[in-house]
mmCIF file of C-alpha atoms in Angstrom:
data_model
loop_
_atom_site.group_PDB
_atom_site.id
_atom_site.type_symbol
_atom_site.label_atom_id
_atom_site.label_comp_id
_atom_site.label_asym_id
_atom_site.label_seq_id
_atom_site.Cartn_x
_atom_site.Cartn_y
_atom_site.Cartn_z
ATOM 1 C CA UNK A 1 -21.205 -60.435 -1.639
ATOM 2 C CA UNK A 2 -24.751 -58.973 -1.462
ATOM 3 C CA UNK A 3 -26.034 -58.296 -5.283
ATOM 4 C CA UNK A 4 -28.220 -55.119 -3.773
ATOM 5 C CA UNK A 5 -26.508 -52.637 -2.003
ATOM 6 C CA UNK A 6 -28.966 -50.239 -2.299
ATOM 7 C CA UNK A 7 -30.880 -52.722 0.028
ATOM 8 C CA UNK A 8 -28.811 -52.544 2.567
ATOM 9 C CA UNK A 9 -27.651 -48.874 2.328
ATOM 10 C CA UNK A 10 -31.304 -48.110 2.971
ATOM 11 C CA UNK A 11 -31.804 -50.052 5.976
ATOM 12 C CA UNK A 12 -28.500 -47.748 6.781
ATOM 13 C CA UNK A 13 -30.282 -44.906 6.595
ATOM 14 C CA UNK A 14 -33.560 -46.579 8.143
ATOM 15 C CA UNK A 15 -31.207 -47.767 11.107
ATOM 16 C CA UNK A 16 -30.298 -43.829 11.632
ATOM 17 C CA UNK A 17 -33.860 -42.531 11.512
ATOM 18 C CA UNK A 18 -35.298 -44.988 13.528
ATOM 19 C CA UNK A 19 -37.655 -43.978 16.732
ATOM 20 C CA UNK A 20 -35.385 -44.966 19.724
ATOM 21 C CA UNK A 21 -37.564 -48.043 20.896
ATOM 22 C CA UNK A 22 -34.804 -49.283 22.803
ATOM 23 C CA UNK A 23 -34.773 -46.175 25.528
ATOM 24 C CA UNK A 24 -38.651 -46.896 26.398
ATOM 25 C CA UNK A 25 -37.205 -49.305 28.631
ATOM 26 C CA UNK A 26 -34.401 -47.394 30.483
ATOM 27 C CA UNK A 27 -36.999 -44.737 31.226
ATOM 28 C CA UNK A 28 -39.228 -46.809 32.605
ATOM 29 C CA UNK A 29 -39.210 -48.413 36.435
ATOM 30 C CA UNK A 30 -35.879 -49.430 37.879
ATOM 31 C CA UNK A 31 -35.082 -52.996 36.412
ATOM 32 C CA UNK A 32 -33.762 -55.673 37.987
ATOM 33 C CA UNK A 33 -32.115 -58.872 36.188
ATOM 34 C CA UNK A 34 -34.349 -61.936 35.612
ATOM 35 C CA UNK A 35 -31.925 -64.558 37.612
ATOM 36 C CA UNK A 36 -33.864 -67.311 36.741
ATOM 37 C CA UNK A 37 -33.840 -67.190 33.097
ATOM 38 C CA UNK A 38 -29.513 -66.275 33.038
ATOM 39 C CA UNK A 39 -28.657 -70.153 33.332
ATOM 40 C CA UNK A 40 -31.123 -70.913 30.384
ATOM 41 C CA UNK A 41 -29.385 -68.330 28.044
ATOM 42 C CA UNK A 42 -25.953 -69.221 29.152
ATOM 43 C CA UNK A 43 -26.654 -72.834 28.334
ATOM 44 C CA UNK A 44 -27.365 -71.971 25.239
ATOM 45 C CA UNK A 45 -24.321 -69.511 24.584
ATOM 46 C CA UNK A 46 -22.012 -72.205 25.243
ATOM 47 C CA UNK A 47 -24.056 -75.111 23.599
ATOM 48 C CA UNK A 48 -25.398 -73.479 20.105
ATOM 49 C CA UNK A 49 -23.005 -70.612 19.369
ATOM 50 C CA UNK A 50 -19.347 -71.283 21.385
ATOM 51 C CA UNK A 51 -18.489 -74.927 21.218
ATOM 52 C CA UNK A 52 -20.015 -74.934 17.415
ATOM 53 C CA UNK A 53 -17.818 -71.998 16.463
ATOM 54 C CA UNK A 54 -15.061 -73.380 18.168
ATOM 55 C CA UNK A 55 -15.389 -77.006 16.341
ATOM 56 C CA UNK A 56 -16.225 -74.860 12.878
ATOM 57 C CA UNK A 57 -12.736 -72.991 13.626
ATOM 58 C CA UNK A 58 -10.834 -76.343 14.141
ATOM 59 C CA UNK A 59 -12.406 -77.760 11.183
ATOM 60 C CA UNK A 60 -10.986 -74.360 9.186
ATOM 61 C CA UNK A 61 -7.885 -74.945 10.550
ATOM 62 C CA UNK A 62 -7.689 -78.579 9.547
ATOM 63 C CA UNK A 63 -8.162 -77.759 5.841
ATOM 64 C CA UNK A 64 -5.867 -74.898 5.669
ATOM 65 C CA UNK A 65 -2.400 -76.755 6.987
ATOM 66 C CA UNK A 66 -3.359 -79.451 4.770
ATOM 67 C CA UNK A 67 -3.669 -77.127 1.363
ATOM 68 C CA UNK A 68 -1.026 -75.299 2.920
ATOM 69 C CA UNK A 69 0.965 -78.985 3.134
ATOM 70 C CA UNK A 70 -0.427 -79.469 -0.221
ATOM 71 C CA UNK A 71 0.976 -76.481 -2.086
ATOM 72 C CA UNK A 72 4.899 -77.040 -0.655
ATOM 73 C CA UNK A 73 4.490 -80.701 -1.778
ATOM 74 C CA UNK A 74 3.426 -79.557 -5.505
ATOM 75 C CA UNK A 75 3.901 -75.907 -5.892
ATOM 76 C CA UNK A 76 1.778 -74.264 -8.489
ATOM 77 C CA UNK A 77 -0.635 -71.125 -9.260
ATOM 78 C CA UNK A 78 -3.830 -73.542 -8.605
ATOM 79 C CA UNK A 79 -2.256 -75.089 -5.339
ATOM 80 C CA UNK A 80 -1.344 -71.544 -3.796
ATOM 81 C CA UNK A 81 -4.779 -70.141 -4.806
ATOM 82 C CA UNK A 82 -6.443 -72.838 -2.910
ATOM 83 C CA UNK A 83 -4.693 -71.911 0.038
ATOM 84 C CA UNK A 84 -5.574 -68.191 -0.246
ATOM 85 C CA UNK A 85 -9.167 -69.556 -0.279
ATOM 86 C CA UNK A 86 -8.400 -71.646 2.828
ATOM 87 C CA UNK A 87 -7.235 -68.678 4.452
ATOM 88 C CA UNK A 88 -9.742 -66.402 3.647
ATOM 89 C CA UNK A 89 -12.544 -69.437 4.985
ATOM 90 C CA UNK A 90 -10.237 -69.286 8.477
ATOM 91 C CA UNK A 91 -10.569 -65.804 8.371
ATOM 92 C CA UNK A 92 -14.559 -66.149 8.342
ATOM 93 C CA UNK A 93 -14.484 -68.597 11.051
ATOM 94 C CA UNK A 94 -12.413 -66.838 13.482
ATOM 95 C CA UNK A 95 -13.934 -63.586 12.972
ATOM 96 C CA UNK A 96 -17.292 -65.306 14.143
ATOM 97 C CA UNK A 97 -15.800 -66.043 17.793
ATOM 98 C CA UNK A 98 -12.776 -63.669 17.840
ATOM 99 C CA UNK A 99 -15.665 -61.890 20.254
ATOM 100 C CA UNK A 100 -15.135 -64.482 22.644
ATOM 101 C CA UNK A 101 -12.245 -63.073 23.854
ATOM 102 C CA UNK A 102 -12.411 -64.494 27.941
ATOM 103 C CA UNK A 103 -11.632 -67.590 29.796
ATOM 104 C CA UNK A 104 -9.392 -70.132 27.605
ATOM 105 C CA UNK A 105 -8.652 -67.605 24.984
ATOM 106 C CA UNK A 106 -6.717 -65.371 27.429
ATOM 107 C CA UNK A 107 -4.860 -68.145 28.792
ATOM 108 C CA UNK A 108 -1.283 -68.796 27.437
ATOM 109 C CA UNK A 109 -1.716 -65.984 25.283
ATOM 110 C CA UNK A 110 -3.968 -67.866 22.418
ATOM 111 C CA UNK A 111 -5.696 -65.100 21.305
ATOM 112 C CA UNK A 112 -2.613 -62.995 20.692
ATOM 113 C CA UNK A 113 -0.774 -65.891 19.123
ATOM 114 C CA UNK A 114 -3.895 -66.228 16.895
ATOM 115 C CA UNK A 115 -3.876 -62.987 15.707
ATOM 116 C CA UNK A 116 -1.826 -60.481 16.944
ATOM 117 C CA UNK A 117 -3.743 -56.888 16.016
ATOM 118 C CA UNK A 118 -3.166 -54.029 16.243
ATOM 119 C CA UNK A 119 0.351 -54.188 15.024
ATOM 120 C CA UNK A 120 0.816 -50.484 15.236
ATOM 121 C CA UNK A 121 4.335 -50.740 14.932
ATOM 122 C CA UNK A 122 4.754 -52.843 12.455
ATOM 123 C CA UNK A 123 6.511 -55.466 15.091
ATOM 124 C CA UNK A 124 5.067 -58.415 13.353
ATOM 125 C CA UNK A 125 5.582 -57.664 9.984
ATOM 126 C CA UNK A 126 9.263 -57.028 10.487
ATOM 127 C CA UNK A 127 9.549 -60.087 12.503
ATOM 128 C CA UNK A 128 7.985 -62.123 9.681
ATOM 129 C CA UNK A 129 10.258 -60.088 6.820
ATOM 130 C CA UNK A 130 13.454 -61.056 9.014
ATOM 131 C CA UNK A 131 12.274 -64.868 9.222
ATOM 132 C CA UNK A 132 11.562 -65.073 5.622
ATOM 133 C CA UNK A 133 14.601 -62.705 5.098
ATOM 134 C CA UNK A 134 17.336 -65.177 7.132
ATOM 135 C CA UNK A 135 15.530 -68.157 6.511
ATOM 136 C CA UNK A 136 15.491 -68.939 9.973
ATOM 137 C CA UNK A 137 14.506 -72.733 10.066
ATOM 138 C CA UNK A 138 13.754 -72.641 14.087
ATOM 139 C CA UNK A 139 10.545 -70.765 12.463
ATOM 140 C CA UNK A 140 9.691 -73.532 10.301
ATOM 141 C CA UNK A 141 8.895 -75.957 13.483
ATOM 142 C CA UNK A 142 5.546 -75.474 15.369
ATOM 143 C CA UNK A 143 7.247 -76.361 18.643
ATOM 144 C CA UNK A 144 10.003 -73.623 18.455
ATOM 145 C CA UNK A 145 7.369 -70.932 16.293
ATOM 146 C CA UNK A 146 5.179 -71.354 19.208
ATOM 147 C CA UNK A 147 8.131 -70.088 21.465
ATOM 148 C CA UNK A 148 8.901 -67.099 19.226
ATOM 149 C CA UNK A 149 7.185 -63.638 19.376
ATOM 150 C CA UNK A 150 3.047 -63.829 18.827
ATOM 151 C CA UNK A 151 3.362 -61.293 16.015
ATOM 152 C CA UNK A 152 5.442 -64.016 14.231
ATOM 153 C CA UNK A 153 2.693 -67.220 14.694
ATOM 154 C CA UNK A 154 -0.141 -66.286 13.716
ATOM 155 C CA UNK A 155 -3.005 -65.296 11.056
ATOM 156 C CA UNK A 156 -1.117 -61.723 10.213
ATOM 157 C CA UNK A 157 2.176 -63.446 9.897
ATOM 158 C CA UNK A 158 0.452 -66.056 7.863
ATOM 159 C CA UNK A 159 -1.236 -63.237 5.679
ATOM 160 C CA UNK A 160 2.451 -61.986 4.527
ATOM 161 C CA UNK A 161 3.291 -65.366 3.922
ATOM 162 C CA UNK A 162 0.178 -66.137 1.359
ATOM 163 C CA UNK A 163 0.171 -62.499 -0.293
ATOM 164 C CA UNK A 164 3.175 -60.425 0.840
ATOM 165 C CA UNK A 165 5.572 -59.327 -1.192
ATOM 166 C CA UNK A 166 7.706 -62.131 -2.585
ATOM 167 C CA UNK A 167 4.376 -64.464 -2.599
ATOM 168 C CA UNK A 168 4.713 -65.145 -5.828
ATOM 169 C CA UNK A 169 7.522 -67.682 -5.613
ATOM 170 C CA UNK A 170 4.931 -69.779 -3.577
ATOM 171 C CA UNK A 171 3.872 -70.837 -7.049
ATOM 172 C CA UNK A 172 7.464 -72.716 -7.380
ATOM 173 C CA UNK A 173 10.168 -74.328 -5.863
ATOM 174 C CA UNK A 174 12.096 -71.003 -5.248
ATOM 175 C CA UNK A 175 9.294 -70.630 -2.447
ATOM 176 C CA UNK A 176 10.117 -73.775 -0.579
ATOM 177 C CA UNK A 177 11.416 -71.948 2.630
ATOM 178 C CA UNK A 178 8.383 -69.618 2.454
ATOM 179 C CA UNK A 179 5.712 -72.373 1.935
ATOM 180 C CA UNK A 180 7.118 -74.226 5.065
ATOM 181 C CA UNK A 181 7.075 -71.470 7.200
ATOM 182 C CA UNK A 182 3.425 -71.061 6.580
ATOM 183 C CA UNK A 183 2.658 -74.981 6.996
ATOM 184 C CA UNK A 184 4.159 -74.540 10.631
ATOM 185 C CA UNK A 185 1.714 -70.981 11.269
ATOM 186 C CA UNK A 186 -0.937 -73.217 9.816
ATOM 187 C CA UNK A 187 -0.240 -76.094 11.864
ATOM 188 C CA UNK A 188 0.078 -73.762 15.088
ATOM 189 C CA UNK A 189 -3.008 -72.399 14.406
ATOM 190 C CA UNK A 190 -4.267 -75.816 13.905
ATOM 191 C CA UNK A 191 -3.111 -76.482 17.498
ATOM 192 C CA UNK A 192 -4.359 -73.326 19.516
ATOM 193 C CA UNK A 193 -7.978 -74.603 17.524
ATOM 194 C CA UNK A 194 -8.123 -77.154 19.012
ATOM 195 C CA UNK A 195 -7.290 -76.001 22.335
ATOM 196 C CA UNK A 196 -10.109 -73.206 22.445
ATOM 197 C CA UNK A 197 -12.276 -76.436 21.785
ATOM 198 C CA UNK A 198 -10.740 -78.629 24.343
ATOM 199 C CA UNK A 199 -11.038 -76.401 27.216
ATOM 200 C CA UNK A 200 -14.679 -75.635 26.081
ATOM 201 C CA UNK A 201 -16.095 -79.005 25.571
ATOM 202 C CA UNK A 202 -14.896 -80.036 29.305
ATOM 203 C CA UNK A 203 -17.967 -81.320 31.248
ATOM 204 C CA UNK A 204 -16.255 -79.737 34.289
ATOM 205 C CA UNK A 205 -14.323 -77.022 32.925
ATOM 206 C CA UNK A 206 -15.577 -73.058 31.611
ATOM 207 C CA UNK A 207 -18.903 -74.555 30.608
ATOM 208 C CA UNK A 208 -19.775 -75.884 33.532
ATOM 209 C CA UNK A 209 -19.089 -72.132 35.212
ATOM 210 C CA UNK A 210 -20.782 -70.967 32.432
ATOM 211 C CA UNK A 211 -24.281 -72.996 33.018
ATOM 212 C CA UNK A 212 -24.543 -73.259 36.514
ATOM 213 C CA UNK A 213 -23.794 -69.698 38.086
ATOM 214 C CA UNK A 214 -23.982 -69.323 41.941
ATOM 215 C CA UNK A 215 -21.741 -69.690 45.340
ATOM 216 C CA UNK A 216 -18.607 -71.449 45.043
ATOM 217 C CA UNK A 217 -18.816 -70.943 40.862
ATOM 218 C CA UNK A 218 -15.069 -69.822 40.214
ATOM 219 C CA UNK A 219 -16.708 -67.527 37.313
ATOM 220 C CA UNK A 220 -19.980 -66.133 38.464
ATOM 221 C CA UNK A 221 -21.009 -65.943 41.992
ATOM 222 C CA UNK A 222 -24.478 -65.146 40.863
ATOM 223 C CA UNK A 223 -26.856 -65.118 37.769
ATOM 224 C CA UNK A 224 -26.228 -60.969 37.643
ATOM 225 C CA UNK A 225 -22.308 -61.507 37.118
ATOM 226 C CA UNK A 226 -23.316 -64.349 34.760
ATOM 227 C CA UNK A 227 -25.287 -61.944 32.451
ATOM 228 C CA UNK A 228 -23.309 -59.076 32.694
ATOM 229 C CA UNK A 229 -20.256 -61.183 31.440
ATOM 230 C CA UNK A 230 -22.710 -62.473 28.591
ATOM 231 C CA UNK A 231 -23.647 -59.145 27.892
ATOM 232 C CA UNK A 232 -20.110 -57.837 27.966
ATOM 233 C CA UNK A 233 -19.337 -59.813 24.902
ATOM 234 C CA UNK A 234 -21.630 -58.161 22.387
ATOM 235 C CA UNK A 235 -20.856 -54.621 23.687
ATOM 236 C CA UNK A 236 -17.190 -54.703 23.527
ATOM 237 C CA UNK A 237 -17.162 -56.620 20.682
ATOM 238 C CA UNK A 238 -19.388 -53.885 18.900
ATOM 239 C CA UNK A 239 -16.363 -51.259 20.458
ATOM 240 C CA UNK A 240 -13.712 -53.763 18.470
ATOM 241 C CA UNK A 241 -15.286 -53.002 15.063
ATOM 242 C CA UNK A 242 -15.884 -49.455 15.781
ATOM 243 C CA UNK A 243 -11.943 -48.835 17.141
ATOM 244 C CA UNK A 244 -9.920 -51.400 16.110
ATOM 245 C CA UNK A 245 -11.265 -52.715 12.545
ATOM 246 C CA UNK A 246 -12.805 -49.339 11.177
ATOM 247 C CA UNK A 247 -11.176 -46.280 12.638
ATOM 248 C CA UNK A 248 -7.311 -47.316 11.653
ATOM 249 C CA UNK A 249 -8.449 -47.186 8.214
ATOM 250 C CA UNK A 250 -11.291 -44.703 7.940
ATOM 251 C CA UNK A 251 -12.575 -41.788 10.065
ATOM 252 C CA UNK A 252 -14.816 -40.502 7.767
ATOM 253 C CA UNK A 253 -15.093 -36.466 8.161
ATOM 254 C CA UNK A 254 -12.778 -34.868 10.744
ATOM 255 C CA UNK A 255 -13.309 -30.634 10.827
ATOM 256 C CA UNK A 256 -15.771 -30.668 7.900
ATOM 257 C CA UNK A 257 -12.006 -32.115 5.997
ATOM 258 C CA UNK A 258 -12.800 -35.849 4.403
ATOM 259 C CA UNK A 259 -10.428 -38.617 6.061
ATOM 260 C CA UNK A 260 -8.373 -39.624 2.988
ATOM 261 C CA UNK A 261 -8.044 -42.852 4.641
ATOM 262 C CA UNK A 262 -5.293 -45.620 5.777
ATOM 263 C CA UNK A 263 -6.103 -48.746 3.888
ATOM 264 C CA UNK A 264 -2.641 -50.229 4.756
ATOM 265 C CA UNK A 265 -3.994 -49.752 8.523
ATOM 266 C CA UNK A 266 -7.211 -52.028 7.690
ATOM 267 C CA UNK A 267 -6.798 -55.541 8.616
ATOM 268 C CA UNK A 268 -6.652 -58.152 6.243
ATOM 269 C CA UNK A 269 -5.933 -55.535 3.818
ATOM 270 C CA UNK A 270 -3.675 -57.591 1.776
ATOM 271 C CA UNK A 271 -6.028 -60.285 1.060
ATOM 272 C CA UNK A 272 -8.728 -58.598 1.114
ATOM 273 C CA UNK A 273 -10.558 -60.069 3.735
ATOM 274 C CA UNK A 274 -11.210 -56.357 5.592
ATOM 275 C CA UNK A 275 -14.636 -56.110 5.139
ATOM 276 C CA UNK A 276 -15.558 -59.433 5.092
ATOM 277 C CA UNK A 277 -13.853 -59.822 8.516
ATOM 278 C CA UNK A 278 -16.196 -57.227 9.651
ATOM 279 C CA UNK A 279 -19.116 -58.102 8.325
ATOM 280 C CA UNK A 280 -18.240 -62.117 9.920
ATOM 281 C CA UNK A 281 -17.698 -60.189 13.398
ATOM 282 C CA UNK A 282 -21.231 -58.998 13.863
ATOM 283 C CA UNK A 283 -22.846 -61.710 12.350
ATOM 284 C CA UNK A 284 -21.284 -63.700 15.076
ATOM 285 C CA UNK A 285 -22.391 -61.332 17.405
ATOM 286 C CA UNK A 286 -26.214 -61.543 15.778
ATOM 287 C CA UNK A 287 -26.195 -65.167 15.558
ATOM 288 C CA UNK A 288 -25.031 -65.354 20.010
ATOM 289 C CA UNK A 289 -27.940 -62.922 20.378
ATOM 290 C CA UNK A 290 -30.191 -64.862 18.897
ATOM 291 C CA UNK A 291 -29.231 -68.529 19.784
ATOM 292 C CA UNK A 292 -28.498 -67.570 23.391
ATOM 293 C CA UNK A 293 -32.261 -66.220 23.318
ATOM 294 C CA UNK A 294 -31.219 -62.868 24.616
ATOM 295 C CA UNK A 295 -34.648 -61.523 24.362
ATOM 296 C CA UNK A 296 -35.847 -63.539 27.451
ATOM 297 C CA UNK A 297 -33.653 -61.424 29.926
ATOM 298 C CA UNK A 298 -36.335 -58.170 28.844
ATOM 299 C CA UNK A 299 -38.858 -57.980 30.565
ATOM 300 C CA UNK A 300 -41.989 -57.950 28.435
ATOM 301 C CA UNK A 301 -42.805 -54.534 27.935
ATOM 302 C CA UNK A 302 -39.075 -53.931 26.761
ATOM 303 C CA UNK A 303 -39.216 -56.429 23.770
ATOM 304 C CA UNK A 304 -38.959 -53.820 21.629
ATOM 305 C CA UNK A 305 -35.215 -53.310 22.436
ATOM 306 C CA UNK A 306 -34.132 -56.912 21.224
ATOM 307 C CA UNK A 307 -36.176 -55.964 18.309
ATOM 308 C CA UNK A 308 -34.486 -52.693 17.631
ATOM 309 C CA UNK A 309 -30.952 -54.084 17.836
ATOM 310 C CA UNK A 310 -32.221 -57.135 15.421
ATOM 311 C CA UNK A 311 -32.532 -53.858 13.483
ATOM 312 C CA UNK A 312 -29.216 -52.438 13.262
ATOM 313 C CA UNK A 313 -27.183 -55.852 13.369
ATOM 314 C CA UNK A 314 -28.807 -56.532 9.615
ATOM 315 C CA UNK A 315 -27.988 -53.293 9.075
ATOM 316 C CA UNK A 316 -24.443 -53.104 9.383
ATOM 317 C CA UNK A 317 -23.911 -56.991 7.967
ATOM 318 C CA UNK A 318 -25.831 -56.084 4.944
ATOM 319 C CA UNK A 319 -23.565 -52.622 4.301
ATOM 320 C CA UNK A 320 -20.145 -54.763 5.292
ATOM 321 C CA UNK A 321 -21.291 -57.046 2.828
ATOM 322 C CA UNK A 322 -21.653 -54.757 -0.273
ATOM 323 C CA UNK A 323 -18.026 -53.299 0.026
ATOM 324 C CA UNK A 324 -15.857 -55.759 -1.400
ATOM 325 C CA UNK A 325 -12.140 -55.369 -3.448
ATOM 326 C CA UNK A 326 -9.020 -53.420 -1.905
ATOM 327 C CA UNK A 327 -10.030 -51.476 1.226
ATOM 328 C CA UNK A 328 -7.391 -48.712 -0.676
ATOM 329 C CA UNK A 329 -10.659 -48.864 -3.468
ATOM 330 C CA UNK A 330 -13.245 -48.606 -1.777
ATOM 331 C CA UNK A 331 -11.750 -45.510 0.042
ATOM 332 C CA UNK A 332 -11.209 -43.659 -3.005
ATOM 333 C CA UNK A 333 -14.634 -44.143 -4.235
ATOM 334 C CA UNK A 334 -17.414 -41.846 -3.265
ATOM 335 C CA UNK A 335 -20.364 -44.372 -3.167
ATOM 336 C CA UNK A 336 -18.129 -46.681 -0.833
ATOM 337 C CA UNK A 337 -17.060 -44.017 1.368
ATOM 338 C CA UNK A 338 -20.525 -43.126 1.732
ATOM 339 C CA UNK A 339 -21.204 -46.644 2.689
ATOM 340 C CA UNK A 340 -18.410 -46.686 5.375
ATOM 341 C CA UNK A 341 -19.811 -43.099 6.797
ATOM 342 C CA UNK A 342 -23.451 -45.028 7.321
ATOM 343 C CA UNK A 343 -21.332 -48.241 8.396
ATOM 344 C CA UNK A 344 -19.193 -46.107 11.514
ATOM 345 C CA UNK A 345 -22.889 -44.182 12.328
ATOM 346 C CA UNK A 346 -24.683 -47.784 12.649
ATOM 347 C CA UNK A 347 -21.872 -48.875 14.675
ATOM 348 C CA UNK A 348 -21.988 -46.379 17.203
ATOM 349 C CA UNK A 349 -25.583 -46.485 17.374
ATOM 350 C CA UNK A 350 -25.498 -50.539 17.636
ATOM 351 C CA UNK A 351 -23.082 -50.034 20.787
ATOM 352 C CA UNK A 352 -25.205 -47.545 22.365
ATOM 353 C CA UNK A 353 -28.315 -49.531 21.979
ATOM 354 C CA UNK A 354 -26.777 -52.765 23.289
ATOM 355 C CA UNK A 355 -24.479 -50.897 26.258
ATOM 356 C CA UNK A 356 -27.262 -48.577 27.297
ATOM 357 C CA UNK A 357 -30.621 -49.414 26.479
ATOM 358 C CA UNK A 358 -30.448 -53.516 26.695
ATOM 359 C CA UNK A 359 -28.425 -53.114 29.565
ATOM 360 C CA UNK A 360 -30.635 -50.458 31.299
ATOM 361 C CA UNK A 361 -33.377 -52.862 30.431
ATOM 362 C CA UNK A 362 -32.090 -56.108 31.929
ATOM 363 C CA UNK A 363 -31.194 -54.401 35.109
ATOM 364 C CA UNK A 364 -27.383 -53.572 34.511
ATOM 365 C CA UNK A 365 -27.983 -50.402 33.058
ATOM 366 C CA UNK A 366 -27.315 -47.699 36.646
ATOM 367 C CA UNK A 367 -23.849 -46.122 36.920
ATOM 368 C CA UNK A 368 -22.552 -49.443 34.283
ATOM 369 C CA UNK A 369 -21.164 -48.507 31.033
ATOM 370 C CA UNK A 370 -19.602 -51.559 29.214
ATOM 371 C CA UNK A 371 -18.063 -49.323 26.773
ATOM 372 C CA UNK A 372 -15.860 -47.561 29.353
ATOM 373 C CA UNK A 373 -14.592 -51.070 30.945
ATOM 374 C CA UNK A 374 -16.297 -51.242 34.322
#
C-alpha cells in the first residue's frame, strides 16, 4: 500500500478541478478514425498487454493449486496462510485482464466460471455452504465441479473456502474435505487459465482477427470496428468499477443522508482484497492504454486528451491504493469515506473522459455512447 495518501488524495482533488482538456477535441472539426494506425495499436494490445496477462494469470494459477495441494498434504497455520497469499496474488492477476471480457472469455462460460459476480442473491455462497455442508465429493473432482453451477467453481467459491466461516479447520486435519474442495476450484481455475491463453496465443485464432482487421475478418470488417471494440474495453471496464465493484458497497451521499454502506456487498470483502481488486482493475486498464499506444489514434492537436486521462487513471490507482483493511473499516471511518467520495467522483469523470471526449476525438464520438451499450 501507498505510504502517502495525502499524495494521492490530492491528485483526487486535482483530478476534479482540472480544465477539461479532453473536450477541446470533441468541439473541434468532425473527426474521423485514423485506419491506418488501428492495426499498429491492436498488435500491440494483444502482444504486450493480453497474451502477457494471460500467461501472468496461468502462472498465478499454477502456484495457487500447488500451495493449495500443499496445505491438504500438511495442514498447518503457515501452510493455509500461504495459500491466502496465493489467492490474494490470483486476485491481482485476474483483476488486471478481468477487462477483457470478449472473444474466448465469453465462450463456454469462462468468465462466469472464473468469477461469478454479482452474486446478488447469495446463489453461490449457499451453493458452496451446501457442498461444504454435505460434503459432496462430486465437488471435490475438477471434471464433475466444472459441470456444477459457476457460482460453485470459481474465485468467490474459493474465497469461502480460504476465509469463510469454518476456515479455521484448514489449519488441521478436521479440514480435509474443505482443503480438497478448494484444490479442485484451484485446479479448475488452473484449467480455464490456461485456456484464455491457448485460444489467445493461436497464430490463426482471436489474434490474428485482432491484428489484421478488414473484409472477410470474422471480428472486424474494418479498422473503425477494430478500434471501437479496443476502445470499448477501457470504457466499460471504467462502468465495472463504478457499478459493480463500488456502488454495492458505497454510494456515498444520497438526499444530503451519508450511505452507511454495505461492506458485505464489496467483493473480496472477506479477504480483503476489495480495494486492491480495484485499484489492479484500472491499472490494467492504464497499463492497455499505454502499451497499446492509444495516443496515436488522436490526432495531434487532441494529445491533450490521452494526457488528461493519464491524469485521472493515477488518480484513482493512487486513492485505491491508500484504503487498505476491512472494506466494513474503512466505511466507518471519516478520512476513508472521504477517500471513496473522491474515488466514485474520479470514476465517473475517468468514464466520461474516455467514452466522450477520446471517443469524440478518434472519430467514434457522434450519436455513440459506450456507456449506454451501443
Amino acid at each position: 500500500m501507498s505510504p502517502m495518501p495525502s499524495l494521492a488524495f490530492g491528485l483526487a482533488l486535482t483530478a476534479l478541478s482540472l480544465p477539461a482538456m479532453a473536450q477541446e477535441g470533441s468541439a473541434l472539426s468532425p473527426r474521423v478514425v485514423n485506419e491506418a494506425a488501428v492495426p499498429a495499436v491492436m498488435a500491440k494490445a494483444v502482444d504486450d498487454f493480453i497474451i502477457p496477462g494471460y500467461r501472468n494469470l496461468s502462472d498465478k494459477t499454477a502456484a495457487l493449486a500447488k500451495t493449495s495441494t500443499a496445505l491438504c498434504k500438511t495442514p498447518s497455520t503457515a501452510s493455509r496462510e500461504n495459500a491466502q497469499a496465493a489467492f490474494s496474488e490470483l486476485v491481482q492477476a485476474w483483476s488486471t485482464v478481468e477487462i477483457i471480457r470478449l472473444g474466448p472469455a465469453l465462450e463456454q462460460n469462462r468468465f462466469e466460471r472464473f468469477l461469478f459476480y454479482p452474486d446478488r442473491k447469495s446463489t453461490g455462497l449457499k451453493q458452496v455452504q451446501a457442498i461444504l455442508a454435505k460434503k459432496d465429493e462430486t465437488a471435490t473432482d475438477v471434471a464433475s465441479l466444472k459441470g456444477k453451477s459457476v457460482a460453485a467453481q470459481g474465485l468467490g467459491a474459493l474465497e469461502y473456502v480460504l476465509y469463510g466461516n469454518g476456515s479455521e479447520v484448514l489449519s488441521n486435519k478436521e479440514g480435509e474435505f474443505r482443503c480438497r474442495y478448494g484444490v479442485a476450484i484451484a485446479q479448475n481455475l488452473d484449467t480455464i487459465a490456461n485456456e484464455f491463453l491457448a485460444e489467445w496465443q493461436k497464430p490463426d485464432g482471436i489474434q490474428a482477427a485482432w491484428k489484421k482487421p478488414g473484409p472477410g475478418n470474422p471480428e472486424f470488417r474494418d479498422s473503425k470496428e477494430a478500434a471501437t471494440e479496443l476502445l470499448g474495453i477501457f470504457v466499460h471496464g471504467v462502468e465495472m468499477v463504478k457499478d459493480q465493484r463500488l456502488k454495492p458497497f458505497y454510494a456515498g451521499t444520497v438526499d444530503g443522508t451519508p450511505d452507511k454502506g454495505h461492506p458485505k456487498s464489496a467483493i473480496y470483502w472477506r479477504s480483503q482484497n476489495t480495494m486492491p481488486s480495484i485499484a489492479a482493475n484500472f491499472a490494467g486498464l492504464k497499463t492497455l492504454f499505454k502499451v497499446a499506444d492509444m495516443d496515436s489514434l488522436l490526432p495531434e492537436d487532441s494529445r491533450s486528451v490521452a494526457g488528461s486521462a493519464n491524469f485521472v487513471f493515477n488518480s484513482v490507482i493512487g486513492i485505491s491504493q491508500t484504503i487498505d483493511g476491512p472494506i466494513a473499516n474503512a466505511i466507518a471511518d471519516d478520512k476513508s469515506r472521504a477517500k471513496l467520495d473522491f474515488l466514485t467522483l474520479n470514476t465517473a469523470d475517468l468514464l466520461d473522459r474516455l467514452n466522450r471526449d477520446f471517443g469524440g476525438a478518434i472519430g467514434l464520438g457522434a450519436g455513440f455512447s459506450f456507456a449506454d451499450g451501443d
